[in-house]
Short mmCIF file of C-alpha atoms in Angstrom, two decimals:
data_model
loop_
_atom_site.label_atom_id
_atom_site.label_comp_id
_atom_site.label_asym_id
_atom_site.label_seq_id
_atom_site.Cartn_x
_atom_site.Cartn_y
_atom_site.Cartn_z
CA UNK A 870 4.29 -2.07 -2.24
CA UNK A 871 5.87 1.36 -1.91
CA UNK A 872 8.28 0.33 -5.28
CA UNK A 873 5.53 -0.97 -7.10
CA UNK A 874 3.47 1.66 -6.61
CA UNK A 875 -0.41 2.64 -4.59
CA UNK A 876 -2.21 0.09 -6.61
CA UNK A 877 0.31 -3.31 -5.58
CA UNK A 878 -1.81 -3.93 -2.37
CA UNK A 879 -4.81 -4.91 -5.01
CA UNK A 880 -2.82 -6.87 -7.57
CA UNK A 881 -4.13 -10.15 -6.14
CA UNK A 882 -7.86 -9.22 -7.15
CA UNK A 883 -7.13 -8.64 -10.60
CA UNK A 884 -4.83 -11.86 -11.42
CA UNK A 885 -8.05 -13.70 -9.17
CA UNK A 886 -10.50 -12.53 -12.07
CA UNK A 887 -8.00 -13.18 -14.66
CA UNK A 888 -8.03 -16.93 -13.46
CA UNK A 889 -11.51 -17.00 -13.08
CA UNK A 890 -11.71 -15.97 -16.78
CA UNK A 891 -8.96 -18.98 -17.55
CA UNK A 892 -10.37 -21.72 -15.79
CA UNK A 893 -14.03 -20.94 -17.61
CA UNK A 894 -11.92 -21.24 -20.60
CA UNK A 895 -10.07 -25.00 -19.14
CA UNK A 896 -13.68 -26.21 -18.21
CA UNK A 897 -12.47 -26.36 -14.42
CA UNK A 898 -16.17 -26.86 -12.98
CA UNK A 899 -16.89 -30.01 -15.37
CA UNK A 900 -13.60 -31.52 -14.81
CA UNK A 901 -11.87 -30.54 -11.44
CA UNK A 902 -14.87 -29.71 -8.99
CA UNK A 903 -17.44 -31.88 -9.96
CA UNK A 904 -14.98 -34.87 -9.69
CA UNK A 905 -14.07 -33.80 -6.19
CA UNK A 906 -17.30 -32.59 -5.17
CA UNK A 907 -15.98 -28.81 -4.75
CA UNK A 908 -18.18 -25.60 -4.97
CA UNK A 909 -17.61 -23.59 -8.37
CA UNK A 910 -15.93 -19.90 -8.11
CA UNK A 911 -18.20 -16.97 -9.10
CA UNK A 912 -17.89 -13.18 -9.53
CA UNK A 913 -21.00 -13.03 -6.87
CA UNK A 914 -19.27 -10.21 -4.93
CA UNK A 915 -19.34 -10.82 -1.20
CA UNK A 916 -19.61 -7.09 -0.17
CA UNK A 917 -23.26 -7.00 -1.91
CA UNK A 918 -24.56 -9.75 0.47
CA UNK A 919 -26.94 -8.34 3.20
CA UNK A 920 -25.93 -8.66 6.62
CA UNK A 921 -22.51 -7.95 7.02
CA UNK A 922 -19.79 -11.28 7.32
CA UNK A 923 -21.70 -13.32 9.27
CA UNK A 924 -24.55 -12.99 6.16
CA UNK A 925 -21.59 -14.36 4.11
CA UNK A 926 -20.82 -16.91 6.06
CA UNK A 927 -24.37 -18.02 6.34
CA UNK A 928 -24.52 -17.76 2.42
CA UNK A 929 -21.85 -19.94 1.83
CA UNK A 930 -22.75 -22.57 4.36
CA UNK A 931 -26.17 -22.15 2.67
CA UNK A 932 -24.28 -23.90 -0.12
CA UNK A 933 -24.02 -20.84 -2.35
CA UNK A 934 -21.27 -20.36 -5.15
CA UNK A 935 -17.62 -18.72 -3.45
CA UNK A 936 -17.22 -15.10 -4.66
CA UNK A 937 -14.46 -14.16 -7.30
CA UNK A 938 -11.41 -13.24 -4.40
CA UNK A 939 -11.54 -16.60 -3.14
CA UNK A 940 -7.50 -16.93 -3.47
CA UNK A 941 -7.33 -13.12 -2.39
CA UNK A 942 -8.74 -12.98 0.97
CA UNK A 943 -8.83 -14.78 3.94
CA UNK A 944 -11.58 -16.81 4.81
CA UNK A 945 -10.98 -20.27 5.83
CA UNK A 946 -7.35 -21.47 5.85
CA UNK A 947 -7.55 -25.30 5.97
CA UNK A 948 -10.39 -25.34 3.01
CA UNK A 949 -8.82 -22.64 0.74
CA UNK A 950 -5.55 -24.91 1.01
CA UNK A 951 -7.08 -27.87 0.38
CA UNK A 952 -8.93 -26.10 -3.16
CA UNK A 953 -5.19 -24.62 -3.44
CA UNK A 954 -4.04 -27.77 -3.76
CA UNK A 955 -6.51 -29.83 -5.76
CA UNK A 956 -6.60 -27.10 -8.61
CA UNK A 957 -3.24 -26.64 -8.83
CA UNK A 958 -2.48 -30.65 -9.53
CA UNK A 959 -5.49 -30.43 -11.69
CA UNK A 960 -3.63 -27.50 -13.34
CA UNK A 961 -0.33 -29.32 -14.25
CA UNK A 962 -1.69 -32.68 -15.08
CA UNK A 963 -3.88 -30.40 -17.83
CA UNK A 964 -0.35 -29.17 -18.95
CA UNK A 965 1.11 -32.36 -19.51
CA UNK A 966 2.71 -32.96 -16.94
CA UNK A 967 1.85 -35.98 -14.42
CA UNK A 968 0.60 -35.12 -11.03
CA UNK A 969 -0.29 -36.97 -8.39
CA UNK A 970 -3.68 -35.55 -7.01
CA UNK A 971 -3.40 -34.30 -3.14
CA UNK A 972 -5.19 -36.38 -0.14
CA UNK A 973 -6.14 -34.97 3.11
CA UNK A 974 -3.62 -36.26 4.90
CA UNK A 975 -0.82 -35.55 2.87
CA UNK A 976 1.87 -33.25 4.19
CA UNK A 977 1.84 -29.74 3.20
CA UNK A 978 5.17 -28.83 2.64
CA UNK A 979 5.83 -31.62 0.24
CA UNK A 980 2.76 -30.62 -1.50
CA UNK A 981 4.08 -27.36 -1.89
CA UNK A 982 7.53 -28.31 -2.89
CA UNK A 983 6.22 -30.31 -5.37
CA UNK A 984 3.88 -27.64 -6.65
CA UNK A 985 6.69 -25.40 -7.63
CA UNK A 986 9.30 -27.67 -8.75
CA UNK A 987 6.55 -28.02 -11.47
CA UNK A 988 6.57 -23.97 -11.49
CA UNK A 989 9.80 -24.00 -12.38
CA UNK A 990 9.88 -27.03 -14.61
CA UNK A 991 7.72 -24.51 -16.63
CA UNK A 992 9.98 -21.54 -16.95
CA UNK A 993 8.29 -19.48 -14.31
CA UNK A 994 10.29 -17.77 -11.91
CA UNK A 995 9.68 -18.22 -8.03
CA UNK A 996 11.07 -15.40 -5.98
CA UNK A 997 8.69 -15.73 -2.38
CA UNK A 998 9.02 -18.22 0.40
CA UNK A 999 7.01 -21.51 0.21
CA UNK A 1000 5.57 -20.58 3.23
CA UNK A 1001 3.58 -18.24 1.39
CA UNK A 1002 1.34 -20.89 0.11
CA UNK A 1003 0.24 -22.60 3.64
CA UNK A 1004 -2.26 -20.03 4.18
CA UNK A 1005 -3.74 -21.27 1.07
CA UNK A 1006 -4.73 -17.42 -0.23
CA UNK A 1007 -2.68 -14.31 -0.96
CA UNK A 1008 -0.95 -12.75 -3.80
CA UNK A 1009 1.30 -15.71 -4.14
CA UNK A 1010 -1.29 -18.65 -4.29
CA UNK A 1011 -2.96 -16.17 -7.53
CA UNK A 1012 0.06 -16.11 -9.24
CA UNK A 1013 0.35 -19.68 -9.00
CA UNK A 1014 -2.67 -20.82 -9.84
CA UNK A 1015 -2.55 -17.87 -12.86
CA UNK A 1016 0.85 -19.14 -14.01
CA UNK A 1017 -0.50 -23.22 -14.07
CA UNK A 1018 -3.77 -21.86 -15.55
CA UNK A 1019 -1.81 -20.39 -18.94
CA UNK A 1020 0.20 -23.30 -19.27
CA UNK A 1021 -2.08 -25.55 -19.54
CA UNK A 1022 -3.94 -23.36 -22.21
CA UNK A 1023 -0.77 -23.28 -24.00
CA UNK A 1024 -0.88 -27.05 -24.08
CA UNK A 1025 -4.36 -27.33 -25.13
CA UNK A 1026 -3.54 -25.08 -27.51
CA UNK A 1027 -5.83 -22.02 -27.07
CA UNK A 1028 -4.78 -18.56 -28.52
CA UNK A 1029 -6.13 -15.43 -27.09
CA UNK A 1030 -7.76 -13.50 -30.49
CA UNK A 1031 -8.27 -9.46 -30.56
CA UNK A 1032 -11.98 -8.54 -29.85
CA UNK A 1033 -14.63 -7.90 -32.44
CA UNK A 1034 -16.89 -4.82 -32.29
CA UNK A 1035 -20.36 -4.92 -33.93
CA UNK A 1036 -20.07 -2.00 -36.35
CA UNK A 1037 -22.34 0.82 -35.10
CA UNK A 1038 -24.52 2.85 -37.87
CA UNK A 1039 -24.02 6.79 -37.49
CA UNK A 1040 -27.54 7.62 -37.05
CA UNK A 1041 -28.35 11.25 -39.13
CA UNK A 1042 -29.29 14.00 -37.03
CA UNK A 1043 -32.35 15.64 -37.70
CA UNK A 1044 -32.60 19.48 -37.60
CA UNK A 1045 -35.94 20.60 -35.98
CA UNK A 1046 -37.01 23.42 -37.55
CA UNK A 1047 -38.07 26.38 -35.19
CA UNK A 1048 -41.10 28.69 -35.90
CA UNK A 1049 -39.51 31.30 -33.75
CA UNK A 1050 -36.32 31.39 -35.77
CA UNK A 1051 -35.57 32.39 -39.01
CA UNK A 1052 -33.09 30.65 -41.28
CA UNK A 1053 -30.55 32.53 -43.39
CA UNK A 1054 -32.06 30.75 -46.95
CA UNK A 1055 -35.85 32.25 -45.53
CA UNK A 1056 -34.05 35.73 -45.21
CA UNK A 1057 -32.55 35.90 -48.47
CA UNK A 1058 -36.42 34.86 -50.41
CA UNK A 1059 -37.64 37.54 -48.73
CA UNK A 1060 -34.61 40.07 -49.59
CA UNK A 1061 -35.61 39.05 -53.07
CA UNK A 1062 -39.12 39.14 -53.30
CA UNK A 1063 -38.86 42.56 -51.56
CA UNK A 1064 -36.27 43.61 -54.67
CA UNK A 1065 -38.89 42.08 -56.92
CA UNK A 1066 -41.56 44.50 -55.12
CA UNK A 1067 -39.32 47.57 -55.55
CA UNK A 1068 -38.79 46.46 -59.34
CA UNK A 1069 -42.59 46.52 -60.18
CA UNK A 1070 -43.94 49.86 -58.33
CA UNK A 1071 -42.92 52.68 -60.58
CA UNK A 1072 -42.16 55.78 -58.47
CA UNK A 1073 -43.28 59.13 -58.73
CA UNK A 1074 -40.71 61.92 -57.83
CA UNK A 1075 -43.42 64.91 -57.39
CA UNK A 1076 -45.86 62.54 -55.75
CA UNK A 1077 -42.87 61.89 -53.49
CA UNK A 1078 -42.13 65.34 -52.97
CA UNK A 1079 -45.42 66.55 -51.94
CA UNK A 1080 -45.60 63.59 -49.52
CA UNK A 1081 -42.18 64.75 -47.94
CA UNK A 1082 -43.52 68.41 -47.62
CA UNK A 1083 -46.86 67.31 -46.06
CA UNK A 1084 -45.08 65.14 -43.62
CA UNK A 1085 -43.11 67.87 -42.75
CA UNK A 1086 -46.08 70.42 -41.80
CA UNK A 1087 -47.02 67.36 -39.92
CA UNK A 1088 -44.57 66.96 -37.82
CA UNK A 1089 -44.44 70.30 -37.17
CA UNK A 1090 -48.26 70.68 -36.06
CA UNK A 1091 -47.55 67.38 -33.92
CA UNK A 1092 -43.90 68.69 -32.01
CA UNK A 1093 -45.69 68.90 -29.24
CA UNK A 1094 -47.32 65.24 -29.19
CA UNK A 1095 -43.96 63.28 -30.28
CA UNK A 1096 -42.25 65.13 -26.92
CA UNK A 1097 -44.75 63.04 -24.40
CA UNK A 1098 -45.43 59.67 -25.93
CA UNK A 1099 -48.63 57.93 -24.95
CA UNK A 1100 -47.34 54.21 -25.89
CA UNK A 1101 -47.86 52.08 -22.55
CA UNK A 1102 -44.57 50.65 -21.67
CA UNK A 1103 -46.19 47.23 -20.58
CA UNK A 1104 -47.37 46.71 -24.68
CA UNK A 1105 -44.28 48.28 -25.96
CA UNK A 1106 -42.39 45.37 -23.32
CA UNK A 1107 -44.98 42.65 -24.52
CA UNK A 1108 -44.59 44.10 -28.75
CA UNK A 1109 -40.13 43.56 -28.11
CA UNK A 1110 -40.88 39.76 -26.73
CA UNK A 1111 -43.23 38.76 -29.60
CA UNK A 1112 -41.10 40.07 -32.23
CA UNK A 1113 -37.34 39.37 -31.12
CA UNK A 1114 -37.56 35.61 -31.54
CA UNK A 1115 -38.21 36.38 -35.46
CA UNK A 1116 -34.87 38.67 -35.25
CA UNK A 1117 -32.74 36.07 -34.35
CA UNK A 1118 -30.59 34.18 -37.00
CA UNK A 1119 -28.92 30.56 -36.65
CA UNK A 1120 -26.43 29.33 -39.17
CA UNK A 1121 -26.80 25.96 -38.04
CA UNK A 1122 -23.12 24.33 -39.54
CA UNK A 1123 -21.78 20.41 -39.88
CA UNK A 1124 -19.29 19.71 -37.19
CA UNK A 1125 -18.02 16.56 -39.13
CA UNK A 1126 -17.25 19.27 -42.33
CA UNK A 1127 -13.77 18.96 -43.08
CA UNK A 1128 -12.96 22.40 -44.54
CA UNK A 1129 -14.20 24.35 -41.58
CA UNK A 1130 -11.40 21.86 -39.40
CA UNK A 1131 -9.10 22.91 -41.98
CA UNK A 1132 -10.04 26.42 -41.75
CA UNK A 1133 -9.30 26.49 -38.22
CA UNK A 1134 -6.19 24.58 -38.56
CA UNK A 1135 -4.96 27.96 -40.84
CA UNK A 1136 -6.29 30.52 -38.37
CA UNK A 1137 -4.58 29.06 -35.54
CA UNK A 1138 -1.65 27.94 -37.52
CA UNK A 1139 -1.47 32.02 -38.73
CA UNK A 1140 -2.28 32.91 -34.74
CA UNK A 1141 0.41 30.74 -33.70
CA UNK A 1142 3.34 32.14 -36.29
CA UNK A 1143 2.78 35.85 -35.24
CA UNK A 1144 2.91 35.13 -31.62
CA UNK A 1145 5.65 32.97 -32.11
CA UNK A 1146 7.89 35.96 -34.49
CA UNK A 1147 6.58 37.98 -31.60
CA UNK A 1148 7.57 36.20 -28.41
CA UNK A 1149 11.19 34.69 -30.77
CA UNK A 1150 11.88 38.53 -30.16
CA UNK A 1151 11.64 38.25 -26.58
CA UNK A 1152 13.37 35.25 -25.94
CA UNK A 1153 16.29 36.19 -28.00
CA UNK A 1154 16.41 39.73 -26.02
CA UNK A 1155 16.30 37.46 -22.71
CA UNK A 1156 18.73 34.95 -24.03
CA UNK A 1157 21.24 37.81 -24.96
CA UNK A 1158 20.74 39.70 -21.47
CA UNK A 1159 21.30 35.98 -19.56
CA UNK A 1160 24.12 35.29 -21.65
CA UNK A 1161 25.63 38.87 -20.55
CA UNK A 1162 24.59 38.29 -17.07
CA UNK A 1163 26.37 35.01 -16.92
CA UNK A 1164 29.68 36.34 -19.13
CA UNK A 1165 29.98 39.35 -16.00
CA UNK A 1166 29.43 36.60 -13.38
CA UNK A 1167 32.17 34.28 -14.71
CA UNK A 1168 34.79 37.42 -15.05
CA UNK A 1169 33.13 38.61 -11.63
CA UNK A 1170 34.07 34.97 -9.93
CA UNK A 1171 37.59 34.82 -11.28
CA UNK A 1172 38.34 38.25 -10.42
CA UNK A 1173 37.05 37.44 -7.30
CA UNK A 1174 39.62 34.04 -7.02
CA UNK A 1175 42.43 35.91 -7.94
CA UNK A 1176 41.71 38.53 -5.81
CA UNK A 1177 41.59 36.29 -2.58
CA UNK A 1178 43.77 33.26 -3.47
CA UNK A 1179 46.23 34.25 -0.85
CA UNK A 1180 43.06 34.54 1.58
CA UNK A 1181 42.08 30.89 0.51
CA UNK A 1182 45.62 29.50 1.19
CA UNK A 1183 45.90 30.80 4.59
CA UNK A 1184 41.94 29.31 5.13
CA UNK A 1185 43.44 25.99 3.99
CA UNK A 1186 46.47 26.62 6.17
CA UNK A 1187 44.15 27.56 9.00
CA UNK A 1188 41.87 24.05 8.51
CA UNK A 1189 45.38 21.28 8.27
CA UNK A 1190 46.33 23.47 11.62
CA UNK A 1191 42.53 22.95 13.00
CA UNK A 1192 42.62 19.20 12.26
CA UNK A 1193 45.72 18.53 13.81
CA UNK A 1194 45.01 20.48 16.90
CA UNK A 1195 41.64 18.26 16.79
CA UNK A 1196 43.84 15.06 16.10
CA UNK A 1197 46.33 15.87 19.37
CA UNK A 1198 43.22 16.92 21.28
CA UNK A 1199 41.63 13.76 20.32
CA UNK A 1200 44.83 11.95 21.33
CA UNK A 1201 44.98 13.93 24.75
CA UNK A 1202 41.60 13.28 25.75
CA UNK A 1203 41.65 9.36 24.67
CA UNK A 1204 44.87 9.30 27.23
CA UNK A 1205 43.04 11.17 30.07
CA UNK A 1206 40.20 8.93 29.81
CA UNK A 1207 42.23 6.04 30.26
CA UNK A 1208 43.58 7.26 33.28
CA UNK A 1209 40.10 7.74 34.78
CA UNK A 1210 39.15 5.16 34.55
CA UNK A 1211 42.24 3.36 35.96
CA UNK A 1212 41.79 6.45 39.17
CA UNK A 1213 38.16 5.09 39.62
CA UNK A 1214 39.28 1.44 39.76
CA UNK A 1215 41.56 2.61 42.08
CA UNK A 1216 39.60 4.09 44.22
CA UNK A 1217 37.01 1.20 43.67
CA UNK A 1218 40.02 -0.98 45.38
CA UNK A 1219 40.70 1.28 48.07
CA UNK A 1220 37.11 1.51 49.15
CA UNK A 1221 36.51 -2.10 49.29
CA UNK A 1222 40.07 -1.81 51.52
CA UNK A 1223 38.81 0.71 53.92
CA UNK A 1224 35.54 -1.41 54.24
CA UNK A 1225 36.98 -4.71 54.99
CA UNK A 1226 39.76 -2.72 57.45
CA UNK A 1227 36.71 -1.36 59.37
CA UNK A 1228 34.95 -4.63 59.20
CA UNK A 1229 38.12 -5.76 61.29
CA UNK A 1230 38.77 -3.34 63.90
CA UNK A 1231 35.39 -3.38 65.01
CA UNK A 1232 35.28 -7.14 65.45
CA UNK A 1233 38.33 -6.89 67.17
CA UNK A 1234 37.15 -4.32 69.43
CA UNK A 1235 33.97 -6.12 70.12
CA UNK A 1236 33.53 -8.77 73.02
CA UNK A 1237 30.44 -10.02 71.75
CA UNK A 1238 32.43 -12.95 69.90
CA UNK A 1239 34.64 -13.76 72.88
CA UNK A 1240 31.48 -14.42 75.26
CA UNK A 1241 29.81 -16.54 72.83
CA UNK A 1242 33.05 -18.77 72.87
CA UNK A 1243 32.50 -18.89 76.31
CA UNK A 1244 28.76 -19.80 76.26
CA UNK A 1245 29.96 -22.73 73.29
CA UNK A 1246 32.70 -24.19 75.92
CA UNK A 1247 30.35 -24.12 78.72
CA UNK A 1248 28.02 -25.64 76.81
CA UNK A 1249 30.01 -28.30 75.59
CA UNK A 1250 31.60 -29.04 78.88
CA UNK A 1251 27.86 -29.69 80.23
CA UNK A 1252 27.03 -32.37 76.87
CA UNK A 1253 30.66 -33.71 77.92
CA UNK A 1254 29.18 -34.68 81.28
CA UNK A 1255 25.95 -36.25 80.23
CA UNK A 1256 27.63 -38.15 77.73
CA UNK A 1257 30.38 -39.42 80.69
CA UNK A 1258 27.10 -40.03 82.68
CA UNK A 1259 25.15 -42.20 80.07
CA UNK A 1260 28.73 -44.01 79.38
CA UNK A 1261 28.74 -44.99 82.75
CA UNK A 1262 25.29 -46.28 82.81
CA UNK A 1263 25.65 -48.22 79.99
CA UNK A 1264 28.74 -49.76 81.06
CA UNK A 1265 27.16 -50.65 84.31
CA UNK A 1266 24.37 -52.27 82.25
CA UNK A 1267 26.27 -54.17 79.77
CA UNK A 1268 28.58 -55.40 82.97
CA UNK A 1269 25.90 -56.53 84.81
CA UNK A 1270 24.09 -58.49 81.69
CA UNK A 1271 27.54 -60.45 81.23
CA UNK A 1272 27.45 -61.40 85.06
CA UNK A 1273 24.01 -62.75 84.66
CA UNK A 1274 24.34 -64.84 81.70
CA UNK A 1275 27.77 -66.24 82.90
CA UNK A 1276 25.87 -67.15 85.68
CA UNK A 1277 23.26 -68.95 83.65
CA UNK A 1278 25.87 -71.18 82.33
CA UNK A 1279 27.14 -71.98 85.35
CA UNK A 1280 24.03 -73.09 86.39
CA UNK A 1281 23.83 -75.25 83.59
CA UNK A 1282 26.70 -77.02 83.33
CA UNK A 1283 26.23 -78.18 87.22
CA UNK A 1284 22.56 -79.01 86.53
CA UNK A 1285 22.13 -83.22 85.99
CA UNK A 1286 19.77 -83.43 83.68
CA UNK A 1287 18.88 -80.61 80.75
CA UNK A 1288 15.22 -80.00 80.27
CA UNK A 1289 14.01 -80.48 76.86
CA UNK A 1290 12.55 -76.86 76.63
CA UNK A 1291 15.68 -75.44 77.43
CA UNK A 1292 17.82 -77.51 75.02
CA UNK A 1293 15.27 -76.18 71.79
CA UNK A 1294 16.02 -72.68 72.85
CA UNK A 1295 19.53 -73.46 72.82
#
């Protein structure tokens, strides 16, 4: 995911409504689910159910239609296998190619073998485990199912053709005209109705003249009244707002006008050419002082090499002595690690020694052993006895039985006449 990049982890959604969009196209509810008695996929998004999963759940074993990442994410293993499965003969037979449909009881790795030995009958590559597929959702099982889904359009012959927009009419915009702004065509009528004005009154200079003089002894009578004005500041404030919408002027201009984009293209155009000259002055200043700066630093470094070449030999002299002395060390210490661990074997030897030395001169100091031998003999001595004992008794025993029977058939050979009892027991 890392290679591919942040958005990998959600490939699987998109190729899921991608082959929702394909098997609309193949007819897949007509032909595939209604022959197998299968729900149909939707774009019904599972996360806008109410009530959480189990709301789902109840939704769908309501008998509702499965949401659009049924391939995508888990939800019930055996049954998303066994739609898996059915779609994706469904797919290949609809590409021409003859597929045996799946049964229940089938075995799933067979299935699955099959499945993309057709894959790659087609030219598709497979680069994942087949045990990708058991599961019957994940990336994988989309790109299947997306692969089967365009071959079989190729074989039905469907060609994807570029959109077609409905042509949009550019409504005009209307200008609202504003009573509390004047237009720049309204200004110039009344610039030249005012000329006309000026045109028609015929002026008299000494009319004029006495005017100006009588004005003047006015305003001289009335110096004192112009210094403290009696206008309320309130009207004045109220007289400014009523009159400054009228003194505002809007050139209202066409956006879409192609000279005033080709205006601006000059102006910048100009802008951009005397910054440029300007700023080609600068960089060709700070190209020349770098260039400098790098010229002293190149005669700076090999003045600097030549200068301490002998220093850099006897550095490199220095270093093949340091390794060696690193090389012999190494050497020395490989040596003296050998030999401890040969000493602690040694000693490991010579402990076990010392032990089993001790181990000896204490049982040979100890008379602990030497009384139970005697407490064995005298103990044997006393079962030698009975046994002599119960020897005796049953040799006495067996003697005497031998004495009695001889005696019995003694008796019987002198006896005249056998009885018959005794002859069946013989």
């Amino acid at each position: 995911v890392a290679e591919r990049g942040p958005g990998a982890a959600y490939h699987m959604f998109v190729l899921m409504e991608e082959l929702l969009d394909k098997l609309k196209l193949l007819s897949y509810e007509e032909e595939a689910l209604r022959r197998h008695n299968m729900r149909p996929l939707s774009r019904c998004p599972w996360a806008a159910r109410p009530g959480g999963w189990r709301g789902m759940f109840a939704w769908l074993r309501a008998g509702a239609r499965l949401g659009p990442h049924y391939f995508a994410l888990p939800t019930n293993p055996g049954e998303q296998f066994f739609m898996f499965c059915t779609l994706a003969a469904w797919l290949i037979t609809k590409a021409g190619h003859p597929f045996e449909q799946p049964q229940e009881y089938d075995d799933p790795n067979a299935i699955i073998s099959n499945v993309l030995s057709e894959l790659r009958s087609f030219g598709r590559p497979v680069d994942f485990p087949p045990s990708k597929l058991k599961a019957g959702y994940g990336e994988q099982a989309c790109y299947v199912l997306d692969c089967l889904a365009e071959e079989a359009l190729k074989y039905t012959g469907f060609s994807w053709k570029r959109p077609t927009y409905p042509t949009e009419e550019l409504e005009e915009e209307e200008i609202t005209e504003d009573d509390a702004e004047l237009m720049l065509n309204k200004l110039e009528e009344d610039a030249v109705e005012e000329e006309s004005d000026n045109d028609e009154n015929f002026i008299d200079l000494n009319v004029l003249k006495a005017q100006t003089n009588r004005s003047d002894m006015n305003d001289s009578a009335k110096q004192e009244e112009i210094l403290q004005s009696t206008t309320d500041a309130a009207e004045w404030n109220l007289e400014v707002e009523r009159v400054l919408p009228q003194l505002k002027v809007t050139v209202r201009t066409d956006n879409k006008d192609w000279r005033i984009h080709v205006d601006q293209m000059h102006q910048h155009k100009d802008g951009i050419e005397s910054s440029l000259k300007e700023t080609k002055g600068y960089l060709d200043k700070l190209h020349n002082e770098i260039s400098r700066t790098l010229e002293k630093i190149n005669s700076r470094e090999k003045y600097i090499n030549n200068q301490l070449e002998h220093l850099v030999q006897e550095y490199r002299s220095a270093q093949a002595l340091l390794s060696e002395a690193k090389e012999k060390y190494q050497e020395g210490s490989g040596g003296v690690n050998e030999r401890i661990r040969v000493l602690s074997e040694i000693t490991e030897v010579l402990e076990r020694v010392k032990q089993e030395t001790e181990e000896r001169g204490s049982s040979m100091t100890d008379g602990a052993p030497l009384v139970k031998i005697k407490q064995a003999l005298t103990k044997l001595k006393q079962e030698t006895i009975q046994m002599d004992i119960q020897i005796g008794v049953m040799e006495h025993t067996l003697l005497q039985s031998k004495l009695k029977e001889k005696s019995n058939m003694t008796r019987d050979m002198h006896a005249t006449m056998i009885p018959e009892a005794t002859v069946g027991a013989y």
